[in-house]
């Protein structure tokens, strides 16, 4: 009989087919990218352990019985146990924090997010169910999560940082459902037959499913899910109606930009270029040109005074500088992962690297200028330098966003990751897919968050990956500039 852990139970709650695939098709499993909350998970979990003071920790052991025996030992001697482990039949759970009192046990399930999600209720209720089945009295069940409004003052205050929400009533309501679910889950795991479940909104809710590629391999290419920007609900509506290929969708009442993507693809149309719009944009440029791109990260546990959990913080930039003769130089900044004042150092370095009033070329004007305004709030002493940068911003995304420049290869997207290979199809060095470690902003962000916990050699490797990635972002803008220049 397969052991059912709390994460397997949560997988079941998300999708019955998912648990069957986990057991029967391990080769089809595709690692999904960590999101920012998961990347911060371990650190928040470790921090929470000291919330109630002294505690006993049950060490992880592949042999579950060892963890269960250790828990039994601590139950006699300690009042707070972290990772207390219990097994009832084939159901197994380690409880993040267990409080032991004469009148019963209290469960604390620790989450690094700033809110209670539905799946957490299933997770914690599963733990309470096991304890009750083993005959323990469960006094209360709680979700302990990050307080999104917490602001770091002179000293970190763990009591204000965490919020504890009592979900005892919900866990009691879920008991009968749990009984049924566990029975069905065991049947699925025992069966040789793959559950017949179609893809749907549940494939990415609450977590991105690692079998999405497997479950969508029957779809033709391109299909409704390739329409860039169309909301997911609408995509599934068309999918369930059998409108799946671009040919099926061309006569639908869709926004023009979606129809344009479909039309370019079906009819293999030639690039559409509005030279006048590009000429106008190019006429605004002042030399030297500063091609600039930021990377940001979000730490669950704030380290900089005045910041909140998950506040967006700049940790890296790449800067290509071009003078009037076309000479190009490159500058960059990547925060030291142990530096707890890295935003200040980022701002100081940036202002030094952009001393003149040339155009600051970015890709997406809603991003870098907003970060600069946030830094000004944190450190008003950099107001003048950062406002000067903001006043010189030119957004190279505009022509692509406005569809003044569109090719079939952009696949409806104006992201630089699509635009660049579309403009330079035969240059693999400009293809983000060919980068060694970091391929997009989300990866850069989570990688930087995880960096500190990595061994030194690995850190060096990752830092190189981050530098190469960010440099390509600004080099990409230089290449777009060259393309625009060629056109006008
Ligand atoms: S991709 Fe969707 S349908 Fe397939 S296993 Fe995952 S959640 Fe279930």
CSV table of C-alpha atoms and ligand atoms in Angstrom, one decimal:
chain,number,residue,atom,x,y,z
A,1,UNK,CA,0.0,0.0,0.0
A,2,UNK,CA,1.4,3.4,-0.9
A,3,UNK,CA,1.8,5.9,1.9
A,4,UNK,CA,-0.4,8.9,1.7
A,5,UNK,CA,1.4,12.0,2.8
A,6,UNK,CA,-0.2,15.4,3.3
A,7,UNK,CA,1.2,16.6,0.0
A,8,UNK,CA,-0.2,13.6,-1.8
A,9,UNK,CA,-3.5,14.2,-0.2
A,10,UNK,CA,-3.4,17.9,-1.4
A,11,UNK,CA,-2.4,16.6,-4.9
A,12,UNK,CA,-5.6,14.5,-4.8
A,13,UNK,CA,-7.7,17.5,-3.8
A,14,UNK,CA,-6.3,19.3,-6.8
A,15,UNK,CA,-6.8,16.5,-9.3
A,16,UNK,CA,-7.5,12.8,-9.0
A,17,UNK,CA,-5.6,12.0,-12.2
A,18,UNK,CA,-2.5,13.8,-10.8
A,19,UNK,CA,-2.1,11.3,-8.0
A,20,UNK,CA,-2.5,8.4,-10.4
A,21,UNK,CA,0.1,9.8,-12.7
A,22,UNK,CA,2.5,10.4,-9.9
A,23,UNK,CA,2.4,6.7,-9.1
A,24,UNK,CA,2.2,5.3,-12.6
A,25,UNK,CA,3.9,7.7,-14.9
A,26,UNK,CA,6.9,9.1,-13.1
A,27,UNK,CA,8.8,9.6,-16.4
A,28,UNK,CA,6.2,12.0,-17.7
A,29,UNK,CA,6.6,14.3,-14.6
A,30,UNK,CA,7.9,17.8,-15.6
A,31,UNK,CA,9.4,19.9,-12.9
A,32,UNK,CA,7.4,23.1,-12.5
A,33,UNK,CA,9.0,26.4,-11.7
A,34,UNK,CA,9.1,27.6,-8.2
A,35,UNK,CA,7.0,30.6,-7.4
A,36,UNK,CA,8.2,33.3,-5.0
A,37,UNK,CA,6.1,32.0,-2.1
A,38,UNK,CA,7.6,28.5,-2.4
A,39,UNK,CA,11.1,29.8,-2.8
A,40,UNK,CA,10.7,31.5,0.6
A,41,UNK,CA,9.0,28.5,2.2
A,42,UNK,CA,11.9,26.9,4.0
A,43,UNK,CA,13.2,30.1,5.6
A,44,UNK,CA,9.7,31.0,6.9
A,45,UNK,CA,9.2,27.4,8.2
A,46,UNK,CA,12.5,27.5,10.1
A,47,UNK,CA,11.7,30.9,11.6
A,48,UNK,CA,8.3,29.8,12.8
A,49,UNK,CA,9.8,27.1,14.9
A,50,UNK,CA,11.0,29.5,17.5
A,51,UNK,CA,7.6,31.3,17.7
A,52,UNK,CA,6.6,29.6,20.9
A,53,UNK,CA,10.1,29.5,22.4
A,54,UNK,CA,12.0,26.2,23.2
A,55,UNK,CA,11.1,23.3,21.0
A,56,UNK,CA,12.1,19.7,20.1
A,57,UNK,CA,12.7,18.9,16.4
A,58,UNK,CA,12.0,15.6,14.9
A,59,UNK,CA,14.7,15.1,12.3
A,60,UNK,CA,13.7,14.0,8.8
A,61,UNK,CA,14.4,10.3,8.2
A,62,UNK,CA,13.6,8.3,5.1
A,63,UNK,CA,12.5,5.5,7.4
A,64,UNK,CA,9.2,7.0,8.7
A,65,UNK,CA,9.0,4.8,11.8
A,66,UNK,CA,12.2,6.5,13.1
A,67,UNK,CA,10.4,9.8,13.0
A,68,UNK,CA,7.3,8.4,14.6
A,69,UNK,CA,9.4,6.8,17.4
A,70,UNK,CA,11.3,10.1,18.0
A,71,UNK,CA,7.9,11.9,18.2
A,72,UNK,CA,6.7,9.4,20.8
A,73,UNK,CA,9.7,10.2,22.9
A,74,UNK,CA,9.3,14.0,22.7
A,75,UNK,CA,5.5,13.7,23.5
A,76,UNK,CA,6.5,12.6,27.0
A,77,UNK,CA,9.1,15.3,27.6
A,78,UNK,CA,8.3,18.4,25.5
A,79,UNK,CA,5.5,20.9,25.1
A,80,UNK,CA,6.4,22.1,21.6
A,81,UNK,CA,7.4,19.6,18.9
A,82,UNK,CA,8.3,20.6,15.3
A,83,UNK,CA,7.8,18.1,12.6
A,84,UNK,CA,6.0,15.8,15.0
A,85,UNK,CA,5.2,12.7,12.9
A,86,UNK,CA,2.2,10.3,13.0
A,87,UNK,CA,0.9,7.4,11.0
A,88,UNK,CA,-2.6,6.0,10.9
A,89,UNK,CA,-2.9,3.0,8.4
A,90,UNK,CA,-1.1,4.3,5.3
A,91,UNK,CA,-1.7,8.0,6.2
A,92,UNK,CA,1.4,9.9,7.3
A,93,UNK,CA,1.9,13.5,8.3
A,94,UNK,CA,4.6,15.6,9.9
A,95,UNK,CA,3.1,18.5,11.7
A,96,UNK,CA,5.0,21.8,11.4
A,97,UNK,CA,4.4,22.8,15.0
A,98,UNK,CA,2.5,20.8,17.6
A,99,UNK,CA,1.7,22.2,21.0
A,100,UNK,CA,1.1,19.7,23.8
A,101,UNK,CA,-1.1,20.6,26.7
A,102,UNK,CA,-3.0,18.6,29.3
A,103,UNK,CA,-6.3,19.3,27.6
A,104,UNK,CA,-5.2,18.3,24.1
A,105,UNK,CA,-3.0,19.0,21.1
A,106,UNK,CA,-2.8,22.1,19.0
A,107,UNK,CA,-1.7,21.9,15.3
A,108,UNK,CA,0.0,24.8,13.6
A,109,UNK,CA,0.5,24.4,9.8
A,110,UNK,CA,3.1,27.1,8.7
A,111,UNK,CA,2.7,28.8,5.4
A,112,UNK,CA,4.9,31.4,3.8
A,113,UNK,CA,2.1,33.1,2.0
A,114,UNK,CA,0.3,36.1,3.3
A,115,UNK,CA,-3.2,34.6,3.2
A,116,UNK,CA,-5.0,31.3,4.0
A,117,UNK,CA,-5.7,29.4,0.8
A,118,UNK,CA,-8.3,26.7,0.5
A,119,UNK,CA,-5.7,24.0,0.0
A,120,UNK,CA,-4.2,24.8,3.4
A,121,UNK,CA,-7.5,23.9,5.0
A,122,UNK,CA,-7.3,20.4,3.5
A,123,UNK,CA,-3.6,20.1,4.4
A,124,UNK,CA,-4.2,21.0,8.1
A,125,UNK,CA,-7.5,19.0,8.3
A,126,UNK,CA,-5.7,15.9,7.0
A,127,UNK,CA,-3.2,16.2,10.0
A,128,UNK,CA,-6.0,16.6,12.5
A,129,UNK,CA,-7.8,13.6,11.0
A,130,UNK,CA,-4.7,11.4,11.6
A,131,UNK,CA,-4.3,12.5,15.2
A,132,UNK,CA,-8.0,11.9,15.9
A,133,UNK,CA,-7.9,8.5,14.3
A,134,UNK,CA,-5.0,7.7,16.6
A,135,UNK,CA,-7.1,8.6,19.6
A,136,UNK,CA,-5.5,12.0,20.4
A,137,UNK,CA,-7.7,14.9,21.5
A,138,UNK,CA,-7.2,17.8,19.0
A,139,UNK,CA,-7.8,21.1,20.8
A,140,UNK,CA,-7.4,23.3,17.8
A,141,UNK,CA,-6.1,23.5,14.3
A,142,UNK,CA,-4.4,26.6,13.0
A,143,UNK,CA,-2.8,28.1,9.9
A,144,UNK,CA,0.2,30.2,10.8
A,145,UNK,CA,1.1,32.5,7.9
A,146,UNK,CA,3.0,35.7,7.1
A,147,UNK,CA,1.4,39.0,8.0
A,148,UNK,CA,1.6,41.0,4.7
A,149,UNK,CA,1.2,44.3,6.5
A,150,UNK,CA,4.2,43.7,8.8
A,151,UNK,CA,6.8,46.5,8.5
A,152,UNK,CA,10.3,45.8,9.7
A,153,UNK,CA,11.3,48.3,12.4
A,154,UNK,CA,14.5,48.6,14.3
A,155,UNK,CA,14.2,45.0,15.4
A,156,UNK,CA,12.5,42.0,13.9
A,157,UNK,CA,9.3,41.1,15.9
A,158,UNK,CA,8.3,37.5,15.3
A,159,UNK,CA,4.9,38.0,17.1
A,160,UNK,CA,3.8,40.7,14.7
A,161,UNK,CA,5.3,39.0,11.7
A,162,UNK,CA,3.1,35.9,11.9
A,163,UNK,CA,-0.7,35.7,11.9
A,164,UNK,CA,-2.4,32.7,13.4
A,165,UNK,CA,-5.9,31.8,12.0
A,166,UNK,CA,-7.9,29.2,13.8
A,167,UNK,CA,-9.5,26.8,11.4
A,168,UNK,CA,-10.7,24.2,13.9
A,169,UNK,CA,-14.4,24.4,12.8
A,170,UNK,CA,-13.5,23.9,9.1
A,171,UNK,CA,-11.3,20.9,10.0
A,172,UNK,CA,-14.2,19.3,11.9
A,173,UNK,CA,-16.6,20.0,8.9
A,174,UNK,CA,-14.0,18.3,6.6
A,175,UNK,CA,-13.9,15.1,8.7
A,176,UNK,CA,-16.6,13.2,6.8
A,177,UNK,CA,-15.3,14.4,3.5
A,178,UNK,CA,-11.8,13.2,4.5
A,179,UNK,CA,-13.1,9.7,5.3
A,180,UNK,CA,-14.5,9.5,1.8
A,181,UNK,CA,-11.6,11.1,0.1
A,182,UNK,CA,-9.0,8.8,1.7
A,183,UNK,CA,-11.1,5.8,0.6
A,184,UNK,CA,-11.2,7.1,-3.0
A,185,UNK,CA,-7.6,8.0,-3.0
A,186,UNK,CA,-6.6,4.5,-2.0
A,187,UNK,CA,-8.8,3.1,-4.8
A,188,UNK,CA,-7.2,5.4,-7.4
A,189,UNK,CA,-3.7,4.3,-6.2
A,190,UNK,CA,-4.7,0.6,-6.4
A,191,UNK,CA,-6.2,0.9,-9.9
A,192,UNK,CA,-4.4,0.3,-13.2
A,193,UNK,CA,-6.8,2.6,-15.0
A,194,UNK,CA,-5.9,6.2,-15.6
A,195,UNK,CA,-8.7,8.4,-14.3
A,196,UNK,CA,-10.6,10.1,-17.2
A,197,UNK,CA,-10.2,13.7,-16.3
A,198,UNK,CA,-9.9,16.5,-18.8
A,199,UNK,CA,-7.7,19.6,-18.4
A,200,UNK,CA,-9.3,22.6,-16.7
A,201,UNK,CA,-8.7,25.6,-14.4
A,202,UNK,CA,-7.6,23.1,-11.8
A,203,UNK,CA,-4.4,22.4,-13.7
A,204,UNK,CA,-2.8,25.5,-12.4
A,205,UNK,CA,-4.9,26.0,-9.2
A,206,UNK,CA,-3.6,25.9,-6.5
A,207,UNK,CA,-0.4,24.7,-8.1
A,208,UNK,CA,1.0,24.4,-11.6
A,209,UNK,CA,0.6,20.7,-12.4
A,210,UNK,CA,3.7,18.8,-13.4
A,211,UNK,CA,1.7,16.7,-15.9
A,212,UNK,CA,0.3,19.5,-17.9
A,213,UNK,CA,2.4,18.6,-21.0
A,214,UNK,CA,1.4,15.0,-20.7
A,215,UNK,CA,-2.3,15.9,-20.4
A,216,UNK,CA,-2.2,18.3,-23.4
A,217,UNK,CA,-0.2,16.2,-25.8
A,218,UNK,CA,-3.4,15.5,-27.8
A,219,UNK,CA,-3.8,19.1,-28.7
A,220,UNK,CA,-2.9,20.4,-32.2
A,221,UNK,CA,-0.4,23.2,-32.6
A,222,UNK,CA,-1.1,26.1,-32.4
A,223,UNK,CA,-4.2,25.9,-30.3
A,224,UNK,CA,-6.5,28.1,-28.3
A,225,UNK,CA,-4.1,28.0,-25.3
A,226,UNK,CA,-1.5,29.7,-27.5
A,227,UNK,CA,-3.5,32.9,-27.9
A,228,UNK,CA,-1.4,35.4,-26.1
A,229,UNK,CA,-3.1,37.4,-23.4
A,230,UNK,CA,-6.6,35.8,-23.7
A,231,UNK,CA,-7.8,35.0,-20.2
A,232,UNK,CA,-7.7,31.4,-19.1
A,233,UNK,CA,-11.4,31.0,-18.4
A,234,UNK,CA,-12.2,32.1,-21.9
A,235,UNK,CA,-9.6,29.7,-23.4
A,236,UNK,CA,-11.2,26.8,-21.5
A,237,UNK,CA,-14.7,27.9,-22.6
A,238,UNK,CA,-13.6,27.6,-26.3
A,239,UNK,CA,-11.8,24.4,-25.6
A,240,UNK,CA,-14.9,22.7,-24.1
A,241,UNK,CA,-16.9,24.0,-27.0
A,242,UNK,CA,-14.5,22.1,-29.3
A,243,UNK,CA,-13.1,25.4,-30.7
A,244,UNK,CA,-9.5,24.4,-30.4
A,245,UNK,CA,-7.5,25.2,-33.6
A,246,UNK,CA,-6.8,28.7,-34.9
A,247,UNK,CA,-9.1,27.8,-37.8
A,248,UNK,CA,-11.9,27.1,-35.4
A,249,UNK,CA,-11.4,30.5,-33.8
A,250,UNK,CA,-10.9,32.9,-36.7
A,251,UNK,CA,-14.6,33.8,-36.9
A,252,UNK,CA,-15.1,34.1,-33.2
A,253,UNK,CA,-16.0,37.5,-31.6
A,254,UNK,CA,-12.5,38.1,-30.2
A,255,UNK,CA,-10.5,41.2,-29.6
A,256,UNK,CA,-8.6,42.4,-32.7
A,257,UNK,CA,-5.2,41.7,-31.3
A,258,UNK,CA,-6.1,38.0,-30.8
A,259,UNK,CA,-7.6,37.8,-34.2
A,260,UNK,CA,-4.5,39.4,-35.7
A,261,UNK,CA,-2.3,36.7,-34.1
A,262,UNK,CA,-4.6,34.0,-35.5
A,263,UNK,CA,-4.7,35.6,-38.9
A,264,UNK,CA,-0.9,36.1,-39.2
A,265,UNK,CA,-0.5,32.4,-38.2
A,266,UNK,CA,-3.1,30.9,-40.5
A,267,UNK,CA,-2.3,33.0,-43.5
A,268,UNK,CA,1.4,33.2,-43.0
A,269,UNK,CA,1.3,36.9,-43.3
A,270,UNK,CA,4.4,39.1,-43.9
A,271,UNK,CA,5.6,41.4,-41.1
A,272,UNK,CA,3.6,44.5,-40.4
A,273,UNK,CA,5.8,47.6,-39.8
A,274,UNK,CA,4.7,51.2,-39.2
A,275,UNK,CA,7.9,53.0,-40.2
A,276,UNK,CA,6.5,56.4,-39.3
A,277,UNK,CA,5.8,55.4,-35.7
A,278,UNK,CA,9.3,53.9,-35.3
A,279,UNK,CA,10.9,57.0,-36.9
A,280,UNK,CA,9.1,59.2,-34.4
A,281,UNK,CA,10.3,57.1,-31.5
A,282,UNK,CA,13.9,57.2,-32.8
A,283,UNK,CA,13.7,60.9,-33.2
A,284,UNK,CA,13.3,61.4,-29.5
A,285,UNK,CA,16.6,59.7,-28.6
A,286,UNK,CA,19.3,61.7,-26.9
A,287,UNK,CA,22.9,60.4,-26.7
A,288,UNK,CA,24.5,58.7,-24.9
A,289,UNK,CA,21.9,56.0,-24.9
A,290,UNK,CA,21.6,54.0,-21.7
A,291,UNK,CA,20.0,50.6,-22.3
A,292,UNK,CA,18.8,49.6,-18.8
A,293,UNK,CA,17.1,46.6,-17.2
A,294,UNK,CA,16.4,45.7,-13.6
A,295,UNK,CA,15.9,42.4,-11.8
A,296,UNK,CA,13.9,42.3,-8.6
A,297,UNK,CA,13.3,39.8,-5.8
A,298,UNK,CA,10.8,39.4,-3.0
A,299,UNK,CA,11.9,38.2,0.5
A,300,UNK,CA,9.2,36.8,2.8
A,301,UNK,CA,11.3,37.9,5.8
A,302,UNK,CA,12.1,41.6,5.4
A,303,UNK,CA,15.7,42.6,6.1
A,304,UNK,CA,15.7,46.2,5.2
A,305,UNK,CA,14.2,48.6,7.8
A,306,UNK,CA,10.8,50.0,6.6
A,307,UNK,CA,10.1,47.2,4.1
A,308,UNK,CA,7.3,44.6,4.2
A,309,UNK,CA,7.2,40.9,3.4
A,310,UNK,CA,7.4,40.3,-0.3
A,311,UNK,CA,8.1,43.9,-1.1
A,312,UNK,CA,9.6,44.1,-4.6
A,313,UNK,CA,13.3,45.0,-4.3
A,314,UNK,CA,15.9,45.7,-7.0
A,315,UNK,CA,19.0,43.6,-6.7
A,316,UNK,CA,20.5,43.6,-10.2
A,317,UNK,CA,20.8,45.8,-13.3
A,318,UNK,CA,22.5,45.6,-16.6
A,319,UNK,CA,23.4,48.7,-18.5
A,320,UNK,CA,24.7,49.0,-22.1
A,321,UNK,CA,25.9,52.5,-22.9
A,322,UNK,CA,26.1,53.7,-26.5
A,323,UNK,CA,27.8,57.0,-27.5
A,324,UNK,CA,26.9,59.0,-30.6
A,325,UNK,CA,29.5,57.1,-32.7
A,326,UNK,CA,27.9,53.8,-31.8
A,327,UNK,CA,30.6,52.7,-29.4
A,328,UNK,CA,29.2,50.3,-26.8
A,329,UNK,CA,30.3,49.7,-23.2
A,330,UNK,CA,28.7,47.5,-20.5
A,331,UNK,CA,28.2,48.0,-16.8
A,332,UNK,CA,26.3,45.9,-14.3
A,333,UNK,CA,25.4,45.5,-10.7
A,334,UNK,CA,24.5,42.3,-8.8
A,335,UNK,CA,23.9,42.5,-5.1
A,336,UNK,CA,25.9,40.3,-2.8
A,337,UNK,CA,23.4,37.8,-1.4
A,338,UNK,CA,24.7,38.5,2.2
A,339,UNK,CA,24.3,42.3,1.8
A,340,UNK,CA,21.3,43.4,3.8
A,341,UNK,CA,21.4,46.9,2.4
A,342,UNK,CA,21.5,45.9,-1.2
A,343,UNK,CA,18.8,48.3,-2.5
A,344,UNK,CA,20.9,51.3,-1.3
A,345,UNK,CA,24.0,49.9,-3.0
A,346,UNK,CA,22.0,49.3,-6.2
A,347,UNK,CA,20.8,52.9,-6.2
A,348,UNK,CA,24.3,54.4,-5.5
A,349,UNK,CA,25.9,52.3,-8.3
A,350,UNK,CA,23.1,53.1,-10.8
A,351,UNK,CA,23.3,56.9,-10.3
A,352,UNK,CA,27.1,56.7,-10.7
A,353,UNK,CA,26.8,54.6,-13.9
A,354,UNK,CA,24.2,57.0,-15.4
A,355,UNK,CA,25.8,60.4,-14.9
A,356,UNK,CA,24.4,62.2,-18.0
A,357,UNK,CA,21.1,63.2,-19.4
A,358,UNK,CA,21.0,60.7,-22.3
A,359,UNK,CA,17.9,58.6,-23.1
A,360,UNK,CA,17.4,55.7,-20.7
A,361,UNK,CA,16.0,53.0,-22.9
A,362,UNK,CA,14.0,50.3,-21.1
A,363,UNK,CA,11.5,47.6,-22.1
A,364,UNK,CA,8.2,48.2,-20.3
A,365,UNK,CA,7.8,51.7,-18.8
A,366,UNK,CA,5.6,50.4,-16.0
A,367,UNK,CA,8.5,48.6,-14.3
A,368,UNK,CA,11.8,50.4,-13.9
A,369,UNK,CA,10.4,53.9,-13.2
A,370,UNK,CA,8.1,52.4,-10.5
A,371,UNK,CA,11.0,50.7,-8.8
A,372,UNK,CA,12.9,54.0,-8.9
A,373,UNK,CA,10.0,55.8,-7.2
A,374,UNK,CA,9.9,53.1,-4.5
A,375,UNK,CA,13.7,53.5,-3.9
A,376,UNK,CA,13.2,57.3,-3.5
A,377,UNK,CA,10.6,56.6,-0.8
A,378,UNK,CA,13.0,54.3,1.0
A,379,UNK,CA,16.1,56.6,0.5
A,380,UNK,CA,15.1,60.2,-0.3
A,381,UNK,CA,18.7,61.1,-0.7
A,382,UNK,CA,18.7,59.5,-4.2
A,383,UNK,CA,15.7,61.4,-5.4
A,384,UNK,CA,17.5,63.7,-7.7
A,385,UNK,CA,19.6,61.0,-9.5
A,386,UNK,CA,16.6,58.6,-9.8
A,387,UNK,CA,14.2,61.3,-11.0
A,388,UNK,CA,16.7,62.3,-13.6
A,389,UNK,CA,16.7,58.7,-14.9
A,390,UNK,CA,12.9,58.6,-14.9
A,391,UNK,CA,12.7,61.8,-16.8
A,392,UNK,CA,14.8,60.4,-19.6
A,393,UNK,CA,12.9,57.1,-20.0
A,394,UNK,CA,12.1,55.8,-23.6
A,395,UNK,CA,10.2,52.6,-23.8
A,396,UNK,CA,11.2,50.3,-26.6
A,397,UNK,CA,8.3,48.0,-25.9
A,398,UNK,CA,5.8,50.6,-27.2
A,399,UNK,CA,6.0,49.8,-31.0
A,400,UNK,CA,5.5,46.1,-30.2
A,401,UNK,CA,2.8,46.7,-27.7
A,402,UNK,CA,1.0,49.0,-30.1
A,403,UNK,CA,1.5,46.5,-32.9
A,404,UNK,CA,3.4,49.1,-35.0
A,405,UNK,CA,5.9,46.2,-35.5
A,406,UNK,CA,4.5,42.7,-35.6
A,407,UNK,CA,5.6,39.4,-37.1
A,408,UNK,CA,4.0,36.0,-37.0
A,409,UNK,CA,6.9,34.7,-35.0
A,410,UNK,CA,6.0,37.0,-32.1
A,411,UNK,CA,3.0,34.8,-31.5
A,412,UNK,CA,0.9,37.6,-30.2
A,413,UNK,CA,3.4,38.6,-27.6
A,414,UNK,CA,5.4,41.8,-27.1
A,415,UNK,CA,7.7,40.3,-24.5
A,416,UNK,CA,11.3,40.8,-25.4
A,417,UNK,CA,11.7,37.0,-25.2
A,418,UNK,CA,9.5,36.6,-28.2
A,419,UNK,CA,10.4,39.8,-30.0
A,420,UNK,CA,14.2,39.3,-30.1
A,421,UNK,CA,14.2,35.8,-31.8
A,422,UNK,CA,11.5,37.1,-34.2
A,423,UNK,CA,13.7,40.0,-35.3
A,424,UNK,CA,16.9,37.9,-35.4
A,425,UNK,CA,15.6,34.4,-36.2
A,426,UNK,CA,19.1,33.0,-37.1
A,427,UNK,CA,21.1,34.1,-34.1
A,428,UNK,CA,21.0,31.5,-31.4
A,429,UNK,CA,23.0,33.8,-29.1
A,430,UNK,CA,19.9,36.1,-28.9
A,431,UNK,CA,17.6,33.3,-27.9
A,432,UNK,CA,16.8,33.2,-24.2
A,433,UNK,CA,16.2,29.5,-24.4
A,434,UNK,CA,19.9,29.0,-24.9
A,435,UNK,CA,20.9,30.7,-21.7
A,436,UNK,CA,22.6,28.4,-19.2
A,437,UNK,CA,20.7,28.8,-15.9
A,438,UNK,CA,18.3,31.8,-15.8
A,439,UNK,CA,15.8,32.4,-18.6
A,440,UNK,CA,13.3,34.9,-17.4
A,441,UNK,CA,12.6,37.5,-14.7
A,442,UNK,CA,10.7,35.0,-12.4
A,443,UNK,CA,13.6,32.6,-12.5
A,444,UNK,CA,16.0,35.4,-11.7
A,445,UNK,CA,13.9,36.5,-8.8
A,446,UNK,CA,13.5,33.1,-7.1
A,447,UNK,CA,17.1,32.1,-7.9
A,448,UNK,CA,18.3,35.2,-6.0
A,449,UNK,CA,16.1,34.4,-3.0
A,450,UNK,CA,17.4,30.9,-2.8
A,451,UNK,CA,21.1,31.9,-3.5
A,452,UNK,CA,22.1,32.3,0.2
A,453,UNK,CA,21.1,28.7,1.1
A,454,UNK,CA,23.3,27.3,-1.7
A,455,UNK,CA,26.9,26.0,-1.3
A,456,UNK,CA,29.6,28.6,-2.3
A,457,UNK,CA,30.5,27.0,-5.7
A,458,UNK,CA,26.9,26.8,-6.7
A,459,UNK,CA,26.4,30.4,-5.8
A,460,UNK,CA,29.2,31.4,-8.1
A,461,UNK,CA,27.7,29.5,-11.0
A,462,UNK,CA,24.2,31.0,-10.3
A,463,UNK,CA,25.6,34.5,-10.1
A,464,UNK,CA,27.2,34.0,-13.6
A,465,UNK,CA,23.9,32.8,-14.9
A,466,UNK,CA,22.1,35.9,-13.5
A,467,UNK,CA,24.7,38.2,-15.0
A,468,UNK,CA,24.5,36.6,-18.4
A,469,UNK,CA,20.7,36.7,-18.4
A,470,UNK,CA,20.4,40.4,-17.4
A,471,UNK,CA,23.1,41.4,-19.9
A,472,UNK,CA,21.1,39.7,-22.7
A,473,UNK,CA,18.1,41.8,-21.7
A,474,UNK,CA,19.9,45.1,-22.4
A,475,UNK,CA,21.9,43.7,-25.3
A,476,UNK,CA,18.5,42.7,-26.8
A,477,UNK,CA,17.5,46.4,-26.6
A,478,UNK,CA,20.7,47.4,-28.4
A,479,UNK,CA,19.8,44.9,-31.1
A,480,UNK,CA,16.2,46.3,-31.3
A,481,UNK,CA,17.8,49.8,-31.6
A,482,UNK,CA,19.9,48.5,-34.6
A,483,UNK,CA,16.8,47.1,-36.2
A,484,UNK,CA,14.9,50.3,-35.8
A,485,UNK,CA,17.8,52.3,-37.2
A,486,UNK,CA,18.1,50.0,-40.2
A,487,UNK,CA,14.3,50.6,-40.8
A,488,UNK,CA,14.3,54.4,-40.6
B,1,LIG,S1,-2.6,18.5,-16.0
B,1,LIG,FE1,-4.6,18.9,-15.1
B,1,LIG,S2,-5.8,17.1,-15.7
B,1,LIG,FE2,-3.7,16.6,-16.0
B,1,LIG,S3,-3.1,15.6,-14.1
B,1,LIG,FE3,-2.6,17.7,-13.9
B,1,LIG,S4,-4.3,18.8,-13.0
B,1,LIG,FE4,-5.0,16.7,-13.7
